[in-house]
Amino acid sequence: MTVLLIDDRTEASRQALTIARQFGEVSAIAMDAIQPFAPDALAAAIAGLNPTAVVGAGTERGNDLLARVAARMNLPFAANCIAVEPGDPVVVTRQRWGGSLLETARLHSPRPLLTVAPHTVPADDGRAPPEVEVRPTGADTTVSVSEHIQPSNGGVSLADAKVIVSGGRGVGSKEGFAIIEELAGLLGAAVGCSRAVTSAGWRPHSDQVGQTGTKVAPEVYIACGISGATQHMAGLKGAKRIVAINSDPQAPLMLNADYTVTGDLKEIVPAISAEIRKRR
Amino acid sequence: MALALFTRRALFLYRLVRSGKPAARFDNLHARTRAEAADVLGQRKLLQRLVPGLMHAAIFWGFLVLFPTILIAMVGAVDAHSTLPWLGAQGWYSFLVDGFALLVLIGVVTAFVIRKVQRPARFEGSHLREADLILVLIAGIVVTLFAWHASQIAVGINDYPAASAPISNALSGVVAPAAPWLERVAVWAHVLIILSFLVYLSYSKHLHIAVAAINVFFGKMRPRGTLDKIDFERPETEVRFGAARATDLTWKQMLDTMSCTECGRCQEVCPAWTTGKPLSPKLLIMAERDHLLSRSEAPIVPTAVIDDIVWDCVTCGACMRECPVNIEHVDHIIDLRRNLVMVESRFPDEAGAMLRDVDRTSNPWGKPQSDRTQWAEGLGVRVLQPGEPAPDVLFWVGCAPAFDERARKAAISTAKLLQTAGVDFAILGPRESCTGDPARRMGDEYTFQRLAGENVQTLNEAKVRKIITTCPHCFNTLGNEYSDFGGKFEVVHHTEFLAELVREGKLSPAASDRTITYHDSCYLARHNDVRSQPRELVDAVGKAVEMPRNRERTFCCGAGGARMWMEEKRGRPINQERVREAAATGAETLAVACPFCTVMLDDGVRETGAKLQVFDLATLLHEAVERKKGDSPD
Amino acid sequence: MRIAACIKRVPITGGRILLTDDGRAINTQHLGFTMSPHEECGVEEAVRLIEANKGDSVVLTLGPPEAVEQLRDAMALGIDRAIHLQTDGQEWDAEATAAALLDAIRADEAARGPFDIIFFGNESADSGGFQVGIRVAYALGRPCVTGLKKVTPEGPSVRCEQEVEGGRDVYVVPTPAVLTVKEGLNLPRYPSVPGRMRARSKPVAVVTPRRPDPRLELVSLAVPAGQGRRAESLGAGAAAAPAVVDLLARAGLL
């Protein structure tokens, strides 16, 4: 009669643990229990453990795995929850639109399957739950990682970056990003952009921050000339501090930032770079 | 033989033009005749530049007067004692011939001085050798004519009284010794030069003497800023999606290319060319002409015209205003764009993002329509709901003031002024879609027509009759282009409306000493002739200082032709060029009447560090009205 | 080669989301609509693969009558046919959506043969369930790989690249397969107008499936309160630069 937590050994899993504990005694199963990562095999192993509920972090792999468990066990699955009320039925509050909208729903299921949206629930700081061993049973490994490709450039990865300097439509052109790159270089930061910028072909999709791009969690996110559509904001849930630079004080991102600077980014961004150099 | 060669070539050209795609140019015959009289007979557009204009007029009018002498010479070449009945003996005619022949000679000499001494930059890229040869041939025609007449008089076989041809008469003394054989030589030389010229002209740019007059007659008689629509209701294989190959050009466009005299007046005023971009309207038309006459089946873009050239155009129409033979360069470029965008999907990426946004969210900013009322929050502006009675005036806000914070001020000022003046107005709010101008100027006629249909329906259902707008592009599209789609509205630009309110005393601005230079928007001053009303407003609130390129000679801010959404990759930025011109006037304020000009010139001021402040006329007027009231200005 | 792509009609929301009075749906008045972004790339990939390999393509959607616009958009990009599982506008949960799509896919495959690849978006922009593609794959007994940024058929298999932290993971699975893809897989083409005109007359088969009771049952929607970000102004223009740098210094990031 155990609640199973999928543990990928990150902060997100410890956040998921907080929710899992609401359902009862928790045991954990490692995300990397079956090597190389073979989600169908792992889902089979999970089903075989006959858990009363399965909770994971709402990461890419977490959602992938839980969906397979749900499909295998013919049960409903609620992804990216931020709150639950155990009961019959369980009532979940989950994210829509990357977190810009919240849904309250009833999960009619004998065994609740859900993932917890990262950066929404405090991490459990108690003792780690006991781990369940997984014995490979020759289950289906058709889908498994066969190879890993390292990124080609040595640049700072957007998902890991502590500081991100990001540009939007207000930057004006591909060449306009030179001042963004300059500031990023001085800070050892990654360069990000909005969807408008990738649609215009100024920067590659790998630089895009947002609901359909990369979700980031830096210490500081400096947004230059980005209006702040909900799909972009959805990528910033994990950002600790947002500094917004925009000529329009009413832009949505200006209203949802921690710090704002009003004015022309073409003057402000170089001024920041100059100030940094001055202090070095 | 010369006639045979000429005829063969003429037939070839005629058949080529007949094979061109259809164009509706048989409307409004009255206006066409008037244009023909003014521009061709009256040389009106050529005289926009005085000296070259007079030079050409001399040669042209001379050609008209001297035309019968060609026939007289042919008769006289065969029989020295014959001439045209009646005309050949008229003293007044020989007087005219003498006088105009001299004028032609003066014209030719002037032309050479212009070309060889002054060397204007507009000839860059033109075929100068060809032009020189033509001038030499014209000179030859006139010189041999004088020689012949002089010899005739010397020998005594002139049919007209010698005294009535004073120049020839004076020359007769000089040529007397050689007269008898000179008379024969001169008349035959005259005829031969004319015949070879006849053949030569059909293969050179001098073809314009046959074609240009026809081209002017078939010019566009609709308002200048209007583009022709495409009929999408036919089966897909029959729709003409602009021009991909030479065979796709309409007969009018083919005629355009044959009318070009390579004078370069268009090139000289083109904002793209003068800021170092590859687009020259002259070179474009010449390239199309060569491509067409070579019967090439290759696509026009990129074979004759590279992609960049097609996208460099801001549709300002300066080229069309200058062109003496009324070539419609902008229509050519739009047709090239239509094919590139609608069929080949080949265009600058950033413009593609704008097209997608216009298509899906009904505005080029990709923002939700419900945001369209944000600028008016707290102003007490009425938003017209479906089914409500129409206001006296519908204030069509446009996309820029709704979604761009710099363009907002003009809309806010206009609304406040209308309220102060007690005008009954309303806005459509979220039911206002983009007029489609950026899509149409990009060449995406399909998206444009969908938006036009929607807007016309909204406006007609609301029974709107009078519309005021702050944006010249909306003004042009709503007022001139929507009539093709069932929308007939009285559309007034906000400067026109506000000027009238000031005249009527419903708005009282306080005058000031502030020096203001007004930038004419292309779509107001050139495409739609709105030039004086904005100046009334300038005079009411400050002291006017004009830029050199003003009124219909205005220099574009660089945003037209959907270029607002494209990057300028080469040459100098057009907006900075214009800001420099404005700053050189020494004025403190740069007044504008268009949200795009506002943004472009404001950017230009920041980029160049010019000591100028950019304001829309509505904002300046509002400040002045408030000052007069004694309230503190905004 | 046979390829299918499944899409969903979603509104384009902009900077704010407004709800209907009953709080159970987004107020879509005056909003534009589109295919969910990940799926647009799936459709484009389907078109490219058929262009390269010859065959036929089908686009499917479960949605209200207006969703035919998105089907026509997909066909304007080059998809041959569409299947419209028409709803009355009520929302269907992910499980029910997958079941309805499954029936339609099975019916089409019975008539014309199996799809080598069925493309889904990794998750829909609105409800973000992350499961429709996976459920369909399990029901069909086919391998499913998710979150793909690159897809390369290699004979009887397909090589799939999934973006992860620190690079890409590669999976090679045999076809027929179900793949869920993400924006960035490709750059969808701009549809040509002849393409759009042709799409107006391409066939759309309409089916009206019965809506089962949802097991993840929507109760209400709410716009979350801001994360408590207080939008403190650091100043205006270049003069604010020192304040920004102070902030970075305090955070230990200089």
PDB file of N, CA and C in Angstrom, chain B residues 187-251:
ATOM      1  N   VAL B 187      19.304  67.193 -98.943  1.00  0.00           N
ATOM      2  CA  VAL B 187      17.978  66.600 -98.819  1.00  0.00           C
ATOM      3  C   VAL B 187      18.068  65.076 -98.698  1.00  0.00           C
ATOM      4  N   TRP B 188      19.000  64.465 -99.448  1.00  0.00           N
ATOM      5  CA  TRP B 188      19.133  63.024 -99.331  1.00  0.00           C
ATOM      6  C   TRP B 188      19.715  62.606 -97.980  1.00  0.00           C
ATOM      7  N   ALA B 189      20.676  63.379 -97.538  1.00  0.00           N
ATOM      8  CA  ALA B 189      21.245  63.091 -96.206  1.00  0.00           C
ATOM      9  C   ALA B 189      20.148  63.183 -95.147  1.00  0.00           C
ATOM     10  N   HIS B 190      19.325  64.235 -95.316  1.00  0.00           N
ATOM     11  CA  HIS B 190      18.227  64.450 -94.365  1.00  0.00           C
ATOM     12  C   HIS B 190      17.303  63.230 -94.345  1.00  0.00           C
ATOM     13  N   VAL B 191      16.909  62.789 -95.517  1.00  0.00           N
ATOM     14  CA  VAL B 191      15.977  61.654 -95.596  1.00  0.00           C
ATOM     15  C   VAL B 191      16.623  60.375 -95.064  1.00  0.00           C
ATOM     16  N   LEU B 192      17.877  60.183 -95.436  1.00  0.00           N
ATOM     17  CA  LEU B 192      18.542  58.951 -94.978  1.00  0.00           C
ATOM     18  C   LEU B 192      18.710  58.931 -93.473  1.00  0.00           C
ATOM     19  N   ILE B 193      19.092  60.070 -92.920  1.00  0.00           N
ATOM     20  CA  ILE B 193      19.247  60.106 -91.458  1.00  0.00           C
ATOM     21  C   ILE B 193      17.906  59.805 -90.794  1.00  0.00           C
ATOM     22  N   ILE B 194      16.848  60.408 -91.346  1.00  0.00           N
ATOM     23  CA  ILE B 194      15.538  60.173 -90.751  1.00  0.00           C
ATOM     24  C   ILE B 194      15.155  58.701 -90.830  1.00  0.00           C
ATOM     25  N   LEU B 195      15.373  58.086 -91.964  1.00  0.00           N
ATOM     26  CA  LEU B 195      14.972  56.686 -92.100  1.00  0.00           C
ATOM     27  C   LEU B 195      15.789  55.768 -91.190  1.00  0.00           C
ATOM     28  N   SER B 196      17.079  56.021 -91.113  1.00  0.00           N
ATOM     29  CA  SER B 196      17.866  55.139 -90.237  1.00  0.00           C
ATOM     30  C   SER B 196      17.518  55.413 -88.787  1.00  0.00           C
ATOM     31  N   PHE B 197      17.192  56.671 -88.507  1.00  0.00           N
ATOM     32  CA  PHE B 197      16.753  57.000 -87.150  1.00  0.00           C
ATOM     33  C   PHE B 197      15.471  56.237 -86.822  1.00  0.00           C
ATOM     34  N   LEU B 198      14.583  56.168 -87.829  1.00  0.00           N
ATOM     35  CA  LEU B 198      13.320  55.465 -87.640  1.00  0.00           C
ATOM     36  C   LEU B 198      13.572  54.019 -87.198  1.00  0.00           C
ATOM     37  N   VAL B 199      14.486  53.357 -87.879  1.00  0.00           N
ATOM     38  CA  VAL B 199      14.782  51.979 -87.509  1.00  0.00           C
ATOM     39  C   VAL B 199      15.462  51.947 -86.137  1.00  0.00           C
ATOM     40  N   TYR B 200      16.415  52.821 -85.978  1.00  0.00           N
ATOM     41  CA  TYR B 200      17.179  52.831 -84.726  1.00  0.00           C
ATOM     42  C   TYR B 200      16.279  53.075 -83.526  1.00  0.00           C
ATOM     43  N   LEU B 201      15.330  53.975 -83.701  1.00  0.00           N
ATOM     44  CA  LEU B 201      14.520  54.304 -82.531  1.00  0.00           C
ATOM     45  C   LEU B 201      13.682  53.127 -82.091  1.00  0.00           C
ATOM     46  N   SER B 202      13.323  52.271 -83.012  1.00  0.00           N
ATOM     47  CA  SER B 202      12.499  51.151 -82.593  1.00  0.00           C
ATOM     48  C   SER B 202      13.278  50.126 -81.791  1.00  0.00           C
ATOM     49  N   TYR B 203      14.602  50.242 -81.817  1.00  0.00           N
ATOM     50  CA  TYR B 203      15.418  49.309 -81.047  1.00  0.00           C
ATOM     51  C   TYR B 203      16.072  49.969 -79.843  1.00  0.00           C
ATOM     52  N   SER B 204      15.813  51.239 -79.647  1.00  0.00           N
ATOM     53  CA  SER B 204      16.520  51.944 -78.565  1.00  0.00           C
ATOM     54  C   SER B 204      15.522  52.598 -77.631  1.00  0.00           C
ATOM     55  N   LYS B 205      16.053  53.297 -76.658  1.00  0.00           N
ATOM     56  CA  LYS B 205      15.156  53.956 -75.732  1.00  0.00           C
ATOM     57  C   LYS B 205      14.413  55.107 -76.399  1.00  0.00           C
ATOM     58  N   HIS B 206      14.824  55.476 -77.581  1.00  0.00           N
ATOM     59  CA  HIS B 206      14.120  56.550 -78.257  1.00  0.00           C
ATOM     60  C   HIS B 206      12.737  56.095 -78.713  1.00  0.00           C
ATOM     61  N   LEU B 207      12.486  54.824 -78.541  1.00  0.00           N
ATOM     62  CA  LEU B 207      11.152  54.286 -78.768  1.00  0.00           C
ATOM     63  C   LEU B 207      10.115  55.108 -78.015  1.00  0.00           C
ATOM     64  N   HIS B 208      10.577  55.774 -76.962  1.00  0.00           N
ATOM     65  CA  HIS B 208       9.624  56.501 -76.145  1.00  0.00           C
ATOM     66  C   HIS B 208       8.836  57.511 -76.964  1.00  0.00           C
ATOM     67  N   ILE B 209       9.392  57.982 -78.081  1.00  0.00           N
ATOM     68  CA  ILE B 209       8.637  58.998 -78.813  1.00  0.00           C
ATOM     69  C   ILE B 209       7.361  58.403 -79.395  1.00  0.00           C
ATOM     70  N   ALA B 210       7.363  57.104 -79.617  1.00  0.00           N
ATOM     71  CA  ALA B 210       6.137  56.484 -80.108  1.00  0.00           C
ATOM     72  C   ALA B 210       5.259  56.034 -78.951  1.00  0.00           C
ATOM     73  N   VAL B 211       5.893  55.513 -77.914  1.00  0.00           N
ATOM     74  CA  VAL B 211       5.156  54.815 -76.863  1.00  0.00           C
ATOM     75  C   VAL B 211       4.718  55.713 -75.716  1.00  0.00           C
ATOM     76  N   ALA B 212       5.542  56.694 -75.385  1.00  0.00           N
ATOM     77  CA  ALA B 212       5.288  57.473 -74.171  1.00  0.00           C
ATOM     78  C   ALA B 212       3.921  58.138 -74.157  1.00  0.00           C
ATOM     79  N   ALA B 213       3.551  58.697 -75.281  1.00  0.00           N
ATOM     80  CA  ALA B 213       2.261  59.384 -75.318  1.00  0.00           C
ATOM     81  C   ALA B 213       1.138  58.395 -75.041  1.00  0.00           C
ATOM     82  N   ILE B 214       1.273  57.197 -75.569  1.00  0.00           N
ATOM     83  CA  ILE B 214       0.262  56.162 -75.333  1.00  0.00           C
ATOM     84  C   ILE B 214       0.280  55.759 -73.855  1.00  0.00           C
ATOM     85  N   ASN B 215       1.483  55.656 -73.316  1.00  0.00           N
ATOM     86  CA  ASN B 215       1.606  55.251 -71.915  1.00  0.00           C
ATOM     87  C   ASN B 215       0.934  56.253 -70.982  1.00  0.00           C
ATOM     88  N   VAL B 216       1.095  57.521 -71.307  1.00  0.00           N
ATOM     89  CA  VAL B 216       0.487  58.550 -70.464  1.00  0.00           C
ATOM     90  C   VAL B 216      -1.030  58.436 -70.523  1.00  0.00           C
ATOM     91  N   PHE B 217      -1.549  58.165 -71.714  1.00  0.00           N
ATOM     92  CA  PHE B 217      -2.998  58.068 -71.870  1.00  0.00           C
ATOM     93  C   PHE B 217      -3.564  56.943 -71.010  1.00  0.00           C
ATOM     94  N   PHE B 218      -2.822  55.855 -70.921  1.00  0.00           N
ATOM     95  CA  PHE B 218      -3.337  54.708 -70.189  1.00  0.00           C
ATOM     96  C   PHE B 218      -2.876  54.673 -68.733  1.00  0.00           C
ATOM     97  N   GLY B 219      -2.364  55.795 -68.251  1.00  0.00           N
ATOM     98  CA  GLY B 219      -1.922  55.832 -66.862  1.00  0.00           C
ATOM     99  C   GLY B 219      -3.076  55.640 -65.891  1.00  0.00           C
ATOM    100  N   LYS B 220      -2.725  55.412 -64.630  1.00  0.00           N
ATOM    101  CA  LYS B 220      -3.753  55.149 -63.634  1.00  0.00           C
ATOM    102  C   LYS B 220      -4.474  56.441 -63.296  1.00  0.00           C
ATOM    103  N   MET B 221      -5.776  56.443 -63.447  1.00  0.00           N
ATOM    104  CA  MET B 221      -6.561  57.641 -63.146  1.00  0.00           C
ATOM    105  C   MET B 221      -7.163  57.594 -61.758  1.00  0.00           C
ATOM    106  N   ARG B 222      -7.038  56.450 -61.081  1.00  0.00           N
ATOM    107  CA  ARG B 222      -7.569  56.350 -59.725  1.00  0.00           C
ATOM    108  C   ARG B 222      -6.601  57.066 -58.787  1.00  0.00           C
ATOM    109  N   PRO B 223      -7.011  57.303 -57.549  1.00  0.00           N
ATOM    110  CA  PRO B 223      -6.083  57.958 -56.622  1.00  0.00           C
ATOM    111  C   PRO B 223      -4.741  57.233 -56.599  1.00  0.00           C
ATOM    112  N   ARG B 224      -3.687  57.999 -56.536  1.00  0.00           N
ATOM    113  CA  ARG B 224      -2.353  57.476 -56.724  1.00  0.00           C
ATOM    114  C   ARG B 224      -1.957  56.373 -55.775  1.00  0.00           C
ATOM    115  N   GLY B 225      -2.430  56.413 -54.545  1.00  0.00           N
ATOM    116  CA  GLY B 225      -1.985  55.412 -53.587  1.00  0.00           C
ATOM    117  C   GLY B 225      -2.701  54.093 -53.713  1.00  0.00           C
ATOM    118  N   THR B 226      -3.601  53.978 -54.689  1.00  0.00           N
ATOM    119  CA  THR B 226      -4.435  52.777 -54.794  1.00  0.00           C
ATOM    120  C   THR B 226      -3.744  51.711 -55.613  1.00  0.00           C
ATOM    121  N   LEU B 227      -3.826  50.471 -55.147  1.00  0.00           N
ATOM    122  CA  LEU B 227      -3.309  49.357 -55.928  1.00  0.00           C
ATOM    123  C   LEU B 227      -4.478  48.627 -56.581  1.00  0.00           C
ATOM    124  N   ASP B 228      -4.194  47.949 -57.680  1.00  0.00           N
ATOM    125  CA  ASP B 228      -5.238  47.181 -58.354  1.00  0.00           C
ATOM    126  C   ASP B 228      -5.442  45.855 -57.652  1.00  0.00           C
ATOM    127  N   LYS B 229      -6.702  45.384 -57.615  1.00  0.00           N
ATOM    128  CA  LYS B 229      -6.945  44.155 -56.877  1.00  0.00           C
ATOM    129  C   LYS B 229      -6.819  42.924 -57.758  1.00  0.00           C
ATOM    130  N   ILE B 230      -6.639  41.787 -57.092  1.00  0.00           N
ATOM    131  CA  ILE B 230      -6.576  40.498 -57.777  1.00  0.00           C
ATOM    132  C   ILE B 230      -7.916  39.809 -57.579  1.00  0.00           C
ATOM    133  N   ASP B 231      -8.392  39.120 -58.607  1.00  0.00           N
ATOM    134  CA  ASP B 231      -9.648  38.393 -58.472  1.00  0.00           C
ATOM    135  C   ASP B 231      -9.353  36.960 -58.058  1.00  0.00           C
ATOM    136  N   PHE B 232      -9.615  36.622 -56.802  1.00  0.00           N
ATOM    137  CA  PHE B 232      -9.329  35.276 -56.317  1.00  0.00           C
ATOM    138  C   PHE B 232     -10.492  34.320 -56.499  1.00  0.00           C
ATOM    139  N   GLU B 233     -11.592  34.827 -57.024  1.00  0.00           N
ATOM    140  CA  GLU B 233     -12.758  33.963 -57.108  1.00  0.00           C
ATOM    141  C   GLU B 233     -12.657  32.968 -58.254  1.00  0.00           C
ATOM    142  N   ARG B 234     -11.698  33.166 -59.136  1.00  0.00           N
ATOM    143  CA  ARG B 234     -11.606  32.258 -60.272  1.00  0.00           C
ATOM    144  C   ARG B 234     -10.890  30.979 -59.846  1.00  0.00           C
ATOM    145  N   PRO B 235     -10.905  29.988 -60.733  1.00  0.00           N
ATOM    146  CA  PRO B 235     -10.149  28.757 -60.427  1.00  0.00           C
ATOM    147  C   PRO B 235      -8.673  29.096 -60.243  1.00  0.00           C
ATOM    148  N   GLU B 236      -8.043  28.359 -59.373  1.00  0.00           N
ATOM    149  CA  GLU B 236      -6.668  28.684 -58.967  1.00  0.00           C
ATOM    150  C   GLU B 236      -5.714  28.839 -60.131  1.00  0.00           C
ATOM    151  N   THR B 237      -5.880  28.050 -61.199  1.00  0.00           N
ATOM    152  CA  THR B 237      -4.926  28.124 -62.309  1.00  0.00           C
ATOM    153  C   THR B 237      -5.127  29.386 -63.139  1.00  0.00           C
ATOM    154  N   GLU B 238      -6.268  30.058 -62.966  1.00  0.00           N
ATOM    155  CA  GLU B 238      -6.510  31.259 -63.773  1.00  0.00           C
ATOM    156  C   GLU B 238      -6.179  32.550 -63.045  1.00  0.00           C
ATOM    157  N   VAL B 239      -5.855  32.439 -61.772  1.00  0.00           N
ATOM    158  CA  VAL B 239      -5.596  33.664 -61.018  1.00  0.00           C
ATOM    159  C   VAL B 239      -4.200  34.181 -61.342  1.00  0.00           C
ATOM    160  N   ARG B 240      -4.084  35.494 -61.504  1.00  0.00           N
ATOM    161  CA  ARG B 240      -2.762  36.081 -61.765  1.00  0.00           C
ATOM    162  C   ARG B 240      -2.187  36.552 -60.434  1.00  0.00           C
ATOM    163  N   PHE B 241      -1.218  35.796 -59.900  1.00  0.00           N
ATOM    164  CA  PHE B 241      -0.619  36.153 -58.620  1.00  0.00           C
ATOM    165  C   PHE B 241       0.567  37.072 -58.831  1.00  0.00           C
ATOM    166  N   GLY B 242       0.316  38.257 -59.383  1.00  0.00           N
ATOM    167  CA  GLY B 242       1.437  39.149 -59.627  1.00  0.00           C
ATOM    168  C   GLY B 242       2.266  38.675 -60.810  1.00  0.00           C
ATOM    169  N   ALA B 243       3.530  39.080 -60.857  1.00  0.00           N
ATOM    170  CA  ALA B 243       4.361  38.778 -62.023  1.00  0.00           C
ATOM    171  C   ALA B 243       5.567  37.940 -61.652  1.00  0.00           C
ATOM    172  N   ALA B 244       5.638  36.737 -62.234  1.00  0.00           N
ATOM    173  CA  ALA B 244       6.811  35.892 -62.032  1.00  0.00           C
ATOM    174  C   ALA B 244       7.733  35.999 -63.247  1.00  0.00           C
ATOM    175  N   ARG B 245       7.127  35.887 -64.426  1.00  0.00           N
ATOM    176  CA  ARG B 245       7.903  35.934 -65.666  1.00  0.00           C
ATOM    177  C   ARG B 245       7.489  37.151 -66.482  1.00  0.00           C
ATOM    178  N   ALA B 246       8.248  37.436 -67.521  1.00  0.00           N
ATOM    179  CA  ALA B 246       7.931  38.595 -68.365  1.00  0.00           C
ATOM    180  C   ALA B 246       6.539  38.461 -68.967  1.00  0.00           C
ATOM    181  N   THR B 247       6.123  37.237 -69.243  1.00  0.00           N
ATOM    182  CA  THR B 247       4.812  37.039 -69.850  1.00  0.00           C
ATOM    183  C   THR B 247       3.667  37.315 -68.880  1.00  0.00           C
ATOM    184  N   ASP B 248       3.998  37.436 -67.579  1.00  0.00           N
ATOM    185  CA  ASP B 248       2.949  37.726 -66.607  1.00  0.00           C
ATOM    186  C   ASP B 248       2.647  39.220 -66.510  1.00  0.00           C
ATOM    187  N   LEU B 249       3.535  40.046 -67.088  1.00  0.00           N
ATOM    188  CA  LEU B 249       3.319  41.486 -66.996  1.00  0.00           C
ATOM    189  C   LEU B 249       2.061  41.873 -67.744  1.00  0.00           C
ATOM    190  N   THR B 250       1.358  42.897 -67.231  1.00  0.00           N
ATOM    191  CA  THR B 250       0.192  43.379 -67.972  1.00  0.00           C
ATOM    192  C   THR B 250       0.689  44.190 -69.166  1.00  0.00           C
ATOM    193  N   TRP B 251      -0.203  44.429 -70.120  1.00  0.00           N
ATOM    194  CA  TRP B 251       0.220  45.185 -71.294  1.00  0.00           C
ATOM    195  C   TRP B 251       0.646  46.588 -70.902  1.00  0.00           C
TER     196      TRP B 251
END
